[in-house]
Amino acid sequence: MSEILIKNASVCDPSQGINCETMDICIRDGKIVESVSGNAKVIDAEGKLTMAGGFDGHTHSAGKINVGRFINPNDARKNLVPGLSGQVARTEKTRAQVGYNTPNTYAIGYRYAKLGYTTICEAAIPLLAARHTHEEFKEIPILDKMGLSLFGSNWQVMEYIRDKEPEKLAAYIAWGLRASRGYGVKIVNPGGGEAWGWGRNVSGLYDPVPNFDVTPAEILMGLAEANERLKLPHSVHVHCNNLGKPGNYATTIESMKLFEKIKPSRDRQSLHVTHVQFNAYAGTSWRDFETGAPMVADYINGVDHLTFDLGQVIFGPAVTMTADGPVEYANARMLHEKWSNQDIELEDASGVVPLFYSPKSFVNAVQWAIGLELALLVKDPWKVMFTTDSPNGGSFVNYPEAFTYLMSAKRREEVISGFSKMALDRMVLPGIDRELDFYELAIMTRSTQSRMYSMPEKGNLKVGSDADIAIYDILPGQVDPSTEYAKVKAAFSSAAYTLKSGEVVVKDGEIEETPKGKTYWVNAKIPESIDTAMQRDIDRKFRKYYTVSKANYMVEDIYLQKPVEIGTEGVF
Ligand SMILES: [Zn+2]
């Protein structure tokens, strides 16, 4: 039995409505408990901000990131954030680290832990490539992991939607999650990945997918209904159509509106929209491009069925990686960059393109502003999850820098002062004076995640929750984030302590221990008769089209590290 007592912590835990109150936290065997014995090891957290471990609910840390590593080897040496990037020699406790946007697996674990983060969600797992994603998960130390499986351009999905077979569709989703050991349903540019197989894209919600006679709107609704029928812990997780195109804010709002009629089967949203920064553009071309964030935020403020994350841009080099194949091809053409595109058989597409966000580029400056505008114009922080869509908007190691933008208007002004007049005319950020406090920041980095993924043991410090805890050397009330933002950045860049499952993994910004994390996946029960009928359909697909047999397709138990199976029972 291992016990820890964290004494005199200044606790910020929005899930319990605790706003920086001094209290003790008791830990036994990896969980938060009511009390501990006199033998407990004591951590004195006096004067330190204490939160649940950070939870990155949308990041690219395993799978496609490997393509990024291959095509962008110069990233290995980039040391743009000292202590959190570049090449670091091995030590007695840690393996060698390289990279900035596409760090090696070990570095991903250490660096998130140094930021006080303890859980990550890999945002896109192609079913067919899931095995390798889990192999990489195994090599990312410390963190708990989960992943979202791609269904938005899948032949079987589109056929069941076209043929109006909702029960078989739900059975297929359940099977796909089991096969890939995924946690939820990811939809990327619905239908667009399949269209890209023919060198095309879909242009909006009602543009039929070539050869399938279904529209992106039908794919979204079909998958959302299947998601709720299976009572999955997360809602569908959607990367909208027309990403990266001026004027796409209209498609984004239209997509969000569709979900007003979806009734969630659990106490959570019916839709999560991801990296909305890339989907909140107004104008008709790159010439008259401007922010669409006020329109999107206005809509979100008036409804309560959705959550979203930012996809905040960080100036400097980044690497885009997405299942949105046509977008990556367009990026490569426009930026004259290295690129990779992949066709994932019957399931989706993907692509990787490195790029550079410059404050001198008016488009990049406006993109930077849009992410912040969304976070600050949406009134309810419980609808917002902070992300850079790492490394699409920039590497996660820049989170502390981005927190200063959210917490300080003065810091924003400093950055904005370097923008051109043309950029300033296209954004509303300079007129926004809202500054987030530590409580709101905790919501966007922990509490929203716990609720939106239905993970009551994560993202909070309730008795019974996992003892994943971040202690930062900063005291709300004594530091004013709006002027002393350098202190905010320093504190969040180097946790005084990070505890993972009750074990001290970081102390004073240094890695202490590197335990293995858990892997969460969802096993949704379906009636045997429907499963049998669905299996007959996919047997045909495997025989006729796939390069692998069905028997070799499922990710076996041996690939999962400390698996946590979340069971659900659907309605059929
Ligand atoms: Zn993403």
Coordinates of C-alpha atoms and ligand atoms in Angstrom, one line a residue:
M1 CA 0.0 0.0 0.0
S2 CA 1.5 3.3 -1.0
E3 CA 0.2 6.5 0.5
I4 CA 0.9 10.2 -0.2
L5 CA -0.4 13.3 1.5
I6 CA -0.3 16.5 -0.5
K7 CA -0.4 19.2 2.2
N8 CA -1.6 22.8 2.0
A9 CA -2.2 22.7 -1.8
S10 CA -3.9 25.6 -3.4
V11 CA -6.5 23.5 -5.3
C12 CA -8.3 24.5 -8.4
D13 CA -10.7 21.8 -9.5
P14 CA -13.7 23.1 -11.5
S15 CA -15.4 19.7 -11.5
Q16 CA -16.1 20.2 -7.8
G17 CA -16.4 24.0 -8.0
I18 CA -13.2 24.4 -6.0
N19 CA -11.5 27.7 -7.0
C20 CA -8.0 27.9 -5.5
E21 CA -8.8 26.8 -1.9
T22 CA -6.1 25.6 0.4
M23 CA -6.6 21.9 1.2
D24 CA -4.9 18.5 1.5
I25 CA -5.2 15.7 -1.0
C26 CA -4.9 12.1 0.1
I27 CA -3.7 9.3 -2.2
R28 CA -3.7 5.6 -1.7
D29 CA -2.7 3.0 -4.4
G30 CA -3.0 5.4 -7.3
K31 CA -6.4 6.8 -6.3
I32 CA -7.6 9.9 -4.5
V33 CA -9.1 8.9 -1.1
E34 CA -10.7 10.6 1.9
S35 CA -7.8 10.1 4.3
V36 CA -4.4 8.4 4.7
S37 CA -2.5 7.0 7.6
G38 CA 0.3 8.7 9.5
N39 CA 2.8 6.8 7.5
A40 CA 2.0 8.5 4.2
K41 CA 4.8 10.3 2.4
V42 CA 4.2 14.0 2.6
I43 CA 4.5 16.5 -0.3
D44 CA 4.3 20.1 0.9
A45 CA 2.4 22.1 -1.7
E46 CA 2.1 25.3 0.2
G47 CA 2.0 28.3 -2.2
K48 CA 1.6 26.1 -5.2
L49 CA -1.3 25.8 -7.6
T50 CA -2.6 22.2 -7.7
M51 CA -4.8 20.8 -10.4
A52 CA -5.8 17.5 -11.9
G53 CA -3.3 16.2 -14.4
G54 CA -3.7 17.9 -17.8
F55 CA -5.6 16.0 -20.5
D56 CA -4.9 16.6 -24.1
G57 CA -8.1 15.5 -25.8
H58 CA -6.9 15.9 -29.4
T59 CA -3.3 15.4 -30.3
H60 CA -1.3 13.5 -33.0
S61 CA 1.2 11.4 -31.0
A62 CA 1.2 8.0 -32.6
G63 CA 0.7 6.6 -36.1
K64 CA 0.8 9.3 -38.8
I65 CA 3.3 11.3 -36.7
N66 CA 5.8 8.6 -38.0
V67 CA 5.4 9.8 -41.5
G68 CA 6.1 13.3 -40.2
R69 CA 9.3 12.0 -38.6
F70 CA 10.4 10.4 -41.9
I71 CA 9.7 13.4 -44.3
N72 CA 11.0 16.1 -41.9
P73 CA 14.2 14.7 -40.3
N74 CA 15.5 18.2 -39.7
D75 CA 12.9 18.4 -36.9
A76 CA 15.0 16.1 -34.8
R77 CA 17.5 18.8 -33.9
K78 CA 15.1 21.7 -33.5
N79 CA 15.4 23.2 -30.0
L80 CA 13.0 26.0 -30.1
V81 CA 11.6 25.5 -26.5
P82 CA 14.6 24.8 -24.3
G83 CA 14.0 21.9 -21.9
L84 CA 11.1 20.7 -24.0
S85 CA 12.5 20.1 -27.5
G86 CA 15.6 19.2 -29.4
Q87 CA 18.1 16.5 -28.7
V88 CA 18.5 15.4 -25.1
A89 CA 21.0 12.7 -24.2
R90 CA 19.8 9.7 -22.2
T91 CA 20.1 9.8 -18.5
E92 CA 19.8 7.1 -15.8
K93 CA 16.1 7.6 -15.8
T94 CA 15.2 8.7 -19.4
R95 CA 15.9 7.5 -22.9
A96 CA 17.4 9.7 -25.6
Q97 CA 15.0 12.4 -26.9
V98 CA 14.9 14.2 -30.2
G99 CA 12.5 16.5 -32.0
Y100 CA 10.1 19.4 -31.7
N101 CA 7.0 18.9 -33.7
T102 CA 7.5 15.2 -34.2
P103 CA 9.4 14.1 -31.1
N104 CA 10.3 10.5 -30.6
T105 CA 7.9 8.4 -28.5
Y106 CA 9.9 8.7 -25.2
A107 CA 10.1 12.5 -25.6
I108 CA 6.4 12.8 -26.0
G109 CA 5.8 11.1 -22.7
Y110 CA 8.4 13.0 -20.8
R111 CA 7.5 16.4 -22.2
Y112 CA 3.8 16.1 -21.6
A113 CA 4.6 15.0 -18.0
K114 CA 6.8 18.0 -17.5
L115 CA 3.8 20.2 -18.5
G116 CA 1.7 18.4 -15.9
Y117 CA -0.2 16.5 -18.5
T118 CA -1.1 12.8 -17.7
T119 CA -3.6 11.7 -20.4
I120 CA -3.6 12.1 -24.2
C121 CA -6.1 11.2 -26.9
E122 CA -4.6 10.3 -30.3
A123 CA -7.1 12.0 -32.6
A124 CA -7.0 9.7 -35.7
I125 CA -6.5 6.0 -35.9
P126 CA -7.1 4.4 -39.3
L127 CA -8.6 0.9 -38.5
L128 CA -6.2 -0.8 -40.8
A129 CA -3.1 0.9 -39.2
A130 CA -4.3 0.6 -35.6
R131 CA -1.8 -2.0 -34.6
H132 CA 1.1 0.3 -35.2
T133 CA -0.6 3.1 -33.3
H134 CA -0.8 0.8 -30.3
E135 CA 2.9 -0.2 -30.8
E136 CA 3.8 3.4 -30.5
F137 CA 1.4 3.9 -27.5
K138 CA 3.4 1.2 -25.7
E139 CA 6.6 3.2 -26.2
I140 CA 5.2 6.5 -24.9
P141 CA 6.0 6.4 -21.2
I142 CA 4.0 7.7 -18.2
L143 CA 0.8 8.9 -20.0
D144 CA -2.6 7.2 -20.2
K145 CA -3.7 7.0 -23.8
M146 CA -6.8 6.5 -25.9
G147 CA -7.5 7.0 -29.6
L148 CA -10.3 7.9 -32.0
S149 CA -11.0 5.6 -34.9
L150 CA -11.7 6.9 -38.4
F151 CA -15.1 6.1 -39.9
G152 CA -16.0 9.2 -42.1
S153 CA -15.0 7.9 -45.5
N154 CA -15.3 4.1 -44.9
W155 CA -17.0 2.1 -47.7
Q156 CA -18.9 -0.1 -45.4
V157 CA -20.2 2.9 -43.4
M158 CA -21.3 4.7 -46.5
E159 CA -23.0 1.6 -47.9
Y160 CA -25.0 1.0 -44.7
I161 CA -26.0 4.6 -44.6
R162 CA -27.0 4.6 -48.3
D163 CA -28.9 1.3 -47.8
K164 CA -30.6 2.5 -44.6
E165 CA -29.3 -0.2 -42.4
P166 CA -28.7 1.6 -39.1
E167 CA -28.4 -1.5 -36.9
K168 CA -25.7 -3.1 -39.1
L169 CA -24.0 0.3 -39.2
A170 CA -23.9 0.4 -35.4
A171 CA -22.6 -3.2 -35.4
Y172 CA -19.9 -2.2 -37.8
I173 CA -18.8 0.7 -35.6
A174 CA -18.7 -1.6 -32.5
W175 CA -16.6 -4.0 -34.5
G176 CA -14.3 -1.3 -35.8
L177 CA -13.7 0.1 -32.3
R178 CA -12.9 -3.4 -31.1
A179 CA -10.7 -4.1 -34.1
S180 CA -8.7 -0.9 -33.6
R181 CA -9.1 -0.7 -29.8
G182 CA -10.4 2.7 -30.2
Y183 CA -12.3 4.9 -27.8
G184 CA -14.6 6.9 -30.1
V185 CA -15.8 7.7 -33.6
K186 CA -13.7 10.2 -35.6
I187 CA -15.1 11.7 -38.7
V188 CA -12.7 13.7 -41.0
N189 CA -14.0 15.7 -43.9
P190 CA -16.9 13.2 -44.2
G191 CA -16.8 11.6 -47.7
G192 CA -13.8 13.7 -48.7
G193 CA -11.2 11.0 -48.1
E194 CA -13.0 8.7 -50.4
A195 CA -13.5 11.4 -53.1
W196 CA -9.7 12.0 -52.8
G197 CA -9.2 8.5 -54.0
W198 CA -10.5 9.8 -57.3
G199 CA -8.5 13.0 -57.2
R200 CA -11.5 14.9 -56.0
N201 CA -13.0 16.4 -52.8
V202 CA -16.6 17.1 -51.6
S203 CA -17.5 20.7 -51.6
G204 CA -20.0 20.8 -48.8
L205 CA -22.6 18.9 -46.7
Y206 CA -24.9 18.1 -49.7
D207 CA -22.3 17.2 -52.3
P208 CA -22.6 13.4 -52.9
V209 CA -19.5 11.2 -52.4
P210 CA -18.4 9.8 -55.8
N211 CA -19.7 6.3 -56.4
F212 CA -21.6 6.0 -53.1
D213 CA -24.6 8.2 -53.5
V214 CA -24.5 9.5 -49.9
T215 CA -23.8 13.1 -48.8
P216 CA -21.5 14.3 -46.0
A217 CA -24.6 15.4 -44.1
E218 CA -26.0 11.8 -44.3
I219 CA -22.6 10.4 -43.1
L220 CA -22.6 12.7 -40.1
M221 CA -26.1 11.9 -39.1
G222 CA -25.8 8.2 -39.7
L223 CA -22.7 8.0 -37.6
A224 CA -24.1 10.2 -34.9
E225 CA -27.2 8.0 -34.6
A226 CA -25.0 4.9 -34.5
N227 CA -22.8 6.5 -31.9
E228 CA -25.8 7.2 -29.7
R229 CA -27.4 3.8 -30.3
L230 CA -24.2 2.2 -29.0
K231 CA -24.2 4.7 -26.0
L232 CA -20.5 5.4 -26.6
P233 CA -18.7 7.4 -23.9
H234 CA -17.7 10.1 -26.4
S235 CA -19.9 11.8 -29.0
V236 CA -18.8 11.8 -32.6
H237 CA -15.6 13.8 -33.0
V238 CA -15.8 15.8 -36.2
H239 CA -13.3 17.6 -38.5
C240 CA -15.7 19.5 -40.7
N241 CA -15.8 19.6 -44.5
N242 CA -14.0 22.5 -46.3
L243 CA -11.2 22.8 -43.7
G244 CA -8.7 25.5 -44.5
K245 CA -10.8 27.3 -47.1
P246 CA -11.9 30.9 -46.9
G247 CA -15.7 31.1 -46.3
N248 CA -15.8 27.7 -44.5
Y249 CA -17.3 29.1 -41.3
A250 CA -20.7 28.7 -43.0
T251 CA -20.1 25.0 -43.5
T252 CA -19.0 24.7 -39.9
I253 CA -22.1 26.3 -38.5
E254 CA -24.3 24.3 -40.9
S255 CA -22.6 21.1 -39.7
M256 CA -23.1 22.1 -36.0
K257 CA -26.8 22.8 -36.7
L258 CA -27.4 19.3 -38.1
F259 CA -26.7 17.9 -34.6
E260 CA -29.4 20.0 -32.9
K261 CA -31.7 17.0 -33.6
I262 CA -29.4 14.3 -32.3
K263 CA -30.3 13.3 -28.7
P264 CA -27.3 12.3 -26.7
S265 CA -27.6 8.9 -25.0
R266 CA -25.4 10.0 -22.1
D267 CA -24.8 13.1 -20.1
R268 CA -22.5 14.8 -22.6
Q269 CA -22.6 16.7 -25.8
S270 CA -23.9 15.2 -29.0
L271 CA -21.1 16.7 -31.1
H272 CA -17.4 17.6 -30.6
V273 CA -16.0 19.8 -33.4
T274 CA -12.3 19.7 -33.6
H275 CA -9.6 22.4 -34.4
V276 CA -12.3 24.9 -35.2
Q277 CA -9.7 27.6 -35.9
F278 CA -9.1 25.9 -39.3
N279 CA -12.8 25.9 -39.9
A280 CA -13.8 29.5 -38.9
Y281 CA -12.7 31.4 -42.0
A282 CA -14.7 34.2 -43.7
G283 CA -14.1 35.8 -47.1
T284 CA -14.2 34.2 -50.5
S285 CA -10.5 33.7 -51.3
W286 CA -7.1 34.3 -49.7
R287 CA -7.3 37.9 -50.9
D288 CA -10.3 38.9 -48.8
F289 CA -9.8 36.2 -46.2
E290 CA -10.8 37.3 -42.7
T291 CA -12.0 35.9 -39.3
G292 CA -15.2 34.0 -39.1
A293 CA -14.8 33.4 -35.4
P294 CA -17.4 35.9 -34.3
M295 CA -20.1 34.1 -36.3
V296 CA -19.1 30.7 -35.1
A297 CA -18.8 31.8 -31.5
D298 CA -22.2 33.5 -31.7
Y299 CA -23.8 30.3 -32.8
I300 CA -22.0 28.2 -30.1
N301 CA -23.1 30.7 -27.4
G302 CA -26.8 30.1 -28.4
V303 CA -26.7 26.3 -28.2
D304 CA -25.7 23.6 -25.7
H305 CA -25.3 20.4 -27.7
L306 CA -21.6 20.7 -28.6
T307 CA -18.1 21.1 -27.4
F308 CA -15.1 22.1 -29.5
D309 CA -11.3 22.5 -29.5
L310 CA -9.2 25.3 -30.8
G311 CA -6.4 24.1 -33.0
Q312 CA -4.5 27.2 -31.9
V313 CA -1.7 28.3 -34.1
I314 CA 1.8 28.8 -32.7
F315 CA 4.2 30.9 -34.8
G316 CA 7.2 28.9 -36.1
P317 CA 7.5 25.5 -37.8
A318 CA 4.7 23.1 -37.6
V319 CA 3.7 19.8 -39.3
T320 CA 0.2 19.3 -40.6
M321 CA -1.0 15.7 -40.5
T322 CA -4.6 14.7 -41.1
A323 CA -6.8 12.1 -42.7
D324 CA -8.0 15.0 -44.9
G325 CA -6.1 13.8 -47.9
P326 CA -7.3 16.5 -50.3
V327 CA -6.4 19.3 -47.9
E328 CA -2.9 18.1 -47.6
Y329 CA -2.5 17.9 -51.4
A330 CA -3.8 21.5 -51.6
N331 CA -1.4 22.6 -48.8
A332 CA 1.6 21.0 -50.6
R333 CA 0.7 22.7 -53.9
M334 CA 0.1 26.1 -52.3
L335 CA 3.2 26.0 -50.0
H336 CA 5.5 24.2 -52.4
E337 CA 6.4 21.9 -49.5
K338 CA 7.3 18.3 -49.1
W339 CA 4.3 16.1 -48.8
S340 CA 2.9 12.7 -48.3
N341 CA -0.5 11.4 -49.2
Q342 CA -1.8 7.9 -48.4
D343 CA -4.8 5.9 -49.5
I344 CA -5.9 3.7 -46.7
E345 CA -7.7 1.0 -48.8
L346 CA -11.4 1.1 -48.1
E347 CA -11.2 3.3 -45.1
D348 CA -9.9 6.8 -45.6
A349 CA -7.0 8.9 -46.8
S350 CA -4.3 10.8 -45.1
G351 CA -1.5 13.3 -45.7
V352 CA 1.4 15.1 -44.0
V353 CA 2.9 18.5 -45.0
P354 CA 5.3 20.6 -42.9
L355 CA 4.7 24.3 -42.9
F356 CA 5.8 27.5 -41.1
Y357 CA 3.4 30.0 -39.4
S358 CA 4.9 33.5 -39.7
P359 CA 3.6 36.6 -37.9
K360 CA 4.6 38.5 -41.0
S361 CA 2.1 36.5 -43.1
F362 CA -1.3 38.2 -42.8
V363 CA -3.1 34.8 -43.3
N364 CA -1.0 33.2 -40.5
A365 CA -1.5 36.2 -38.2
V366 CA -5.3 36.0 -38.7
Q367 CA -5.2 32.2 -38.1
W368 CA -3.4 32.9 -34.8
A369 CA -6.0 35.4 -33.8
I370 CA -9.0 33.2 -34.8
G371 CA -8.0 30.4 -32.3
L372 CA -7.9 32.9 -29.4
E373 CA -11.0 34.7 -30.6
L374 CA -12.9 31.4 -30.4
A375 CA -11.7 30.7 -26.9
L376 CA -12.5 34.2 -25.7
L377 CA -15.7 34.9 -27.5
V378 CA -17.4 31.6 -26.4
K379 CA -18.7 32.5 -23.0
D380 CA -18.9 29.1 -21.4
P381 CA -15.4 27.5 -20.9
W382 CA -17.1 24.1 -20.4
K383 CA -17.7 24.1 -24.2
V384 CA -14.0 24.7 -24.9
M385 CA -11.0 22.3 -25.0
F386 CA -7.6 23.9 -25.4
T387 CA -5.5 22.3 -28.2
T388 CA -3.0 23.3 -30.9
D389 CA -4.1 20.1 -32.7
S390 CA -0.4 19.2 -32.1
P391 CA 1.5 19.4 -34.3
N392 CA -0.9 20.9 -36.9
G393 CA -1.2 24.3 -35.3
G394 CA 2.2 23.9 -33.5
S395 CA 3.8 21.5 -31.0
F396 CA 2.1 20.8 -27.6
V397 CA 5.3 22.0 -25.9
N398 CA 4.1 25.5 -26.6
Y399 CA 0.9 25.1 -24.5
P400 CA 2.3 27.3 -21.7
E401 CA 3.1 30.1 -24.2
A402 CA -0.5 29.9 -25.5
F403 CA -1.9 30.0 -22.0
T404 CA -0.3 33.5 -21.6
Y405 CA -2.3 34.6 -24.7
L406 CA -5.5 33.5 -23.1
M407 CA -4.7 35.0 -19.7
S408 CA -3.2 38.3 -20.7
A409 CA -4.5 41.0 -23.1
K410 CA -1.2 42.8 -22.7
R411 CA 0.7 39.7 -23.9
R412 CA -1.7 39.5 -26.9
E413 CA -1.1 43.2 -27.7
E414 CA 2.7 42.5 -27.7
V415 CA 2.3 39.9 -30.3
I416 CA -0.3 41.8 -32.3
S417 CA 2.0 44.9 -32.4
G418 CA 4.1 42.9 -34.9
F419 CA 1.2 42.4 -37.3
S420 CA 0.5 44.3 -40.6
K421 CA -2.4 46.6 -40.8
M422 CA -3.9 44.3 -43.4
A423 CA -3.9 41.5 -40.8
L424 CA -5.3 43.7 -38.1
D425 CA -8.2 44.7 -40.3
R426 CA -9.2 41.0 -40.7
M427 CA -9.4 40.1 -37.0
V428 CA -11.5 41.1 -34.0
L429 CA -9.0 40.0 -31.3
P430 CA -7.6 43.5 -30.6
G431 CA -11.1 44.5 -29.4
I432 CA -11.4 41.6 -26.9
D433 CA -10.3 42.4 -23.4
R434 CA -11.4 39.1 -21.7
E435 CA -8.6 37.4 -19.8
L436 CA -9.0 33.8 -18.5
D437 CA -8.3 33.1 -14.9
F438 CA -6.7 29.9 -13.5
Y439 CA -10.1 28.4 -12.9
E440 CA -11.2 28.8 -16.5
L441 CA -7.9 27.5 -17.8
A442 CA -8.3 24.4 -15.6
I443 CA -11.7 23.8 -17.3
M444 CA -10.3 24.1 -20.8
T445 CA -7.3 21.8 -20.0
R446 CA -8.9 19.2 -17.7
S447 CA -12.6 19.5 -16.8
T448 CA -14.1 19.7 -20.2
Q449 CA -12.2 16.7 -21.3
S450 CA -13.4 14.6 -18.3
R451 CA -17.0 15.4 -19.2
M452 CA -16.9 15.2 -22.9
Y453 CA -15.2 11.8 -22.9
S454 CA -17.3 10.5 -20.0
M455 CA -14.2 9.8 -17.9
P456 CA -15.2 10.6 -14.4
E457 CA -11.9 9.4 -13.0
K458 CA -9.9 11.8 -15.1
G459 CA -9.5 15.6 -15.1
N460 CA -10.6 16.2 -11.5
L461 CA -9.5 15.6 -7.9
K462 CA -12.6 14.0 -6.5
V463 CA -12.3 11.1 -4.1
G464 CA -12.2 7.9 -6.2
S465 CA -10.5 9.6 -9.2
D466 CA -7.1 8.6 -10.5
A467 CA -4.4 10.4 -8.6
D468 CA -3.1 12.2 -11.7
I469 CA -2.1 15.5 -10.3
A470 CA -0.1 18.6 -11.5
I471 CA 1.4 21.0 -8.9
Y472 CA 2.8 24.2 -10.3
D473 CA 5.0 26.7 -8.7
I474 CA 2.7 29.7 -8.9
L475 CA 0.0 31.0 -6.5
P476 CA -3.2 32.6 -7.9
G477 CA -3.8 35.8 -6.0
Q478 CA -0.1 36.5 -5.6
V479 CA 0.7 36.5 -9.3
D480 CA -1.3 38.6 -11.8
P481 CA -1.3 36.6 -15.1
S482 CA -2.4 39.7 -17.0
T483 CA 1.0 41.4 -16.3
E484 CA 3.2 38.6 -14.9
Y485 CA 2.7 36.3 -17.8
A486 CA 6.4 35.3 -17.9
K487 CA 5.8 33.7 -14.5
V488 CA 2.7 31.9 -15.8
K489 CA 4.7 30.4 -18.7
A490 CA 7.6 29.4 -16.5
A491 CA 5.3 27.6 -14.0
F492 CA 3.3 25.7 -16.6
S493 CA 6.4 24.8 -18.6
S494 CA 8.0 22.9 -15.7
A495 CA 5.7 21.3 -13.1
A496 CA 6.9 21.3 -9.6
Y497 CA 5.4 17.9 -9.3
T498 CA 3.5 15.7 -11.7
L499 CA 1.9 12.6 -10.1
K500 CA 0.7 9.8 -12.3
S501 CA -1.5 7.2 -10.7
G502 CA -0.2 8.3 -7.3
E503 CA 3.5 8.1 -8.3
V504 CA 5.7 11.2 -8.5
V505 CA 6.9 11.2 -12.1
V506 CA 8.2 14.8 -12.3
K507 CA 9.8 16.8 -9.6
D508 CA 11.1 20.4 -10.2
G509 CA 10.6 19.9 -13.9
E510 CA 12.8 16.7 -14.0
I511 CA 11.6 13.2 -14.8
E512 CA 11.7 11.1 -11.6
E513 CA 10.0 7.8 -12.7
T514 CA 8.7 6.5 -16.1
P515 CA 5.9 4.1 -15.3
K516 CA 3.8 2.6 -18.1
G517 CA 0.4 4.2 -18.8
K518 CA -3.0 2.6 -19.4
T519 CA -4.8 2.3 -22.7
Y520 CA -8.5 3.0 -22.7
W521 CA -10.7 1.3 -25.4
V522 CA -14.4 0.8 -25.8
N523 CA -16.2 -2.5 -26.2
A524 CA -19.8 -1.9 -27.3
K525 CA -22.1 -4.9 -27.0
I526 CA -24.3 -5.7 -30.0
P527 CA -26.9 -8.5 -30.6
E528 CA -25.3 -11.6 -32.1
S529 CA -27.8 -11.9 -35.0
I530 CA -26.9 -8.4 -36.2
D531 CA -23.3 -9.0 -35.7
T532 CA -23.4 -12.2 -37.8
A533 CA -25.2 -10.4 -40.6
M534 CA -22.7 -7.5 -40.6
Q535 CA -19.8 -10.0 -40.5
R536 CA -21.1 -11.6 -43.7
D537 CA -20.9 -8.2 -45.4
I538 CA -17.4 -7.4 -44.3
D539 CA -16.2 -10.9 -45.1
R540 CA -17.0 -10.1 -48.7
K541 CA -15.1 -6.8 -48.5
F542 CA -12.0 -8.6 -47.1
R543 CA -12.1 -11.3 -49.8
K544 CA -12.6 -8.9 -52.6
Y545 CA -10.6 -5.7 -51.8
Y546 CA -8.5 -5.7 -48.7
T547 CA -4.7 -6.5 -48.8
V548 CA -5.0 -8.2 -45.4
S549 CA -7.3 -10.9 -44.2
K550 CA -9.9 -10.3 -41.6
A551 CA -8.1 -12.8 -39.3
N552 CA -5.0 -10.6 -39.4
Y553 CA -6.9 -7.3 -39.0
M554 CA -7.9 -7.2 -35.3
V555 CA -5.5 -5.7 -32.8
E556 CA -4.8 -8.5 -30.3
D557 CA -4.7 -8.1 -26.5
I558 CA -0.9 -8.4 -26.5
Y559 CA -0.6 -5.0 -28.3
L560 CA -2.3 -3.2 -25.5
Q561 CA -0.5 -1.9 -22.5
K562 CA -2.5 -2.0 -19.2
P563 CA -5.8 -2.1 -21.1
V564 CA -8.9 -0.5 -19.6
E565 CA -12.0 -1.8 -21.4
I566 CA -15.0 0.4 -21.2
G567 CA -18.1 -1.6 -21.9
T568 CA -21.3 -0.2 -23.2
E569 CA -24.6 -1.8 -24.0
G570 CA -26.5 -0.3 -27.0
V571 CA -30.2 -0.1 -27.8
F572 CA -31.3 -2.4 -30.6
Ligands
ZN1 ZN -6.2 16.7 -35.4

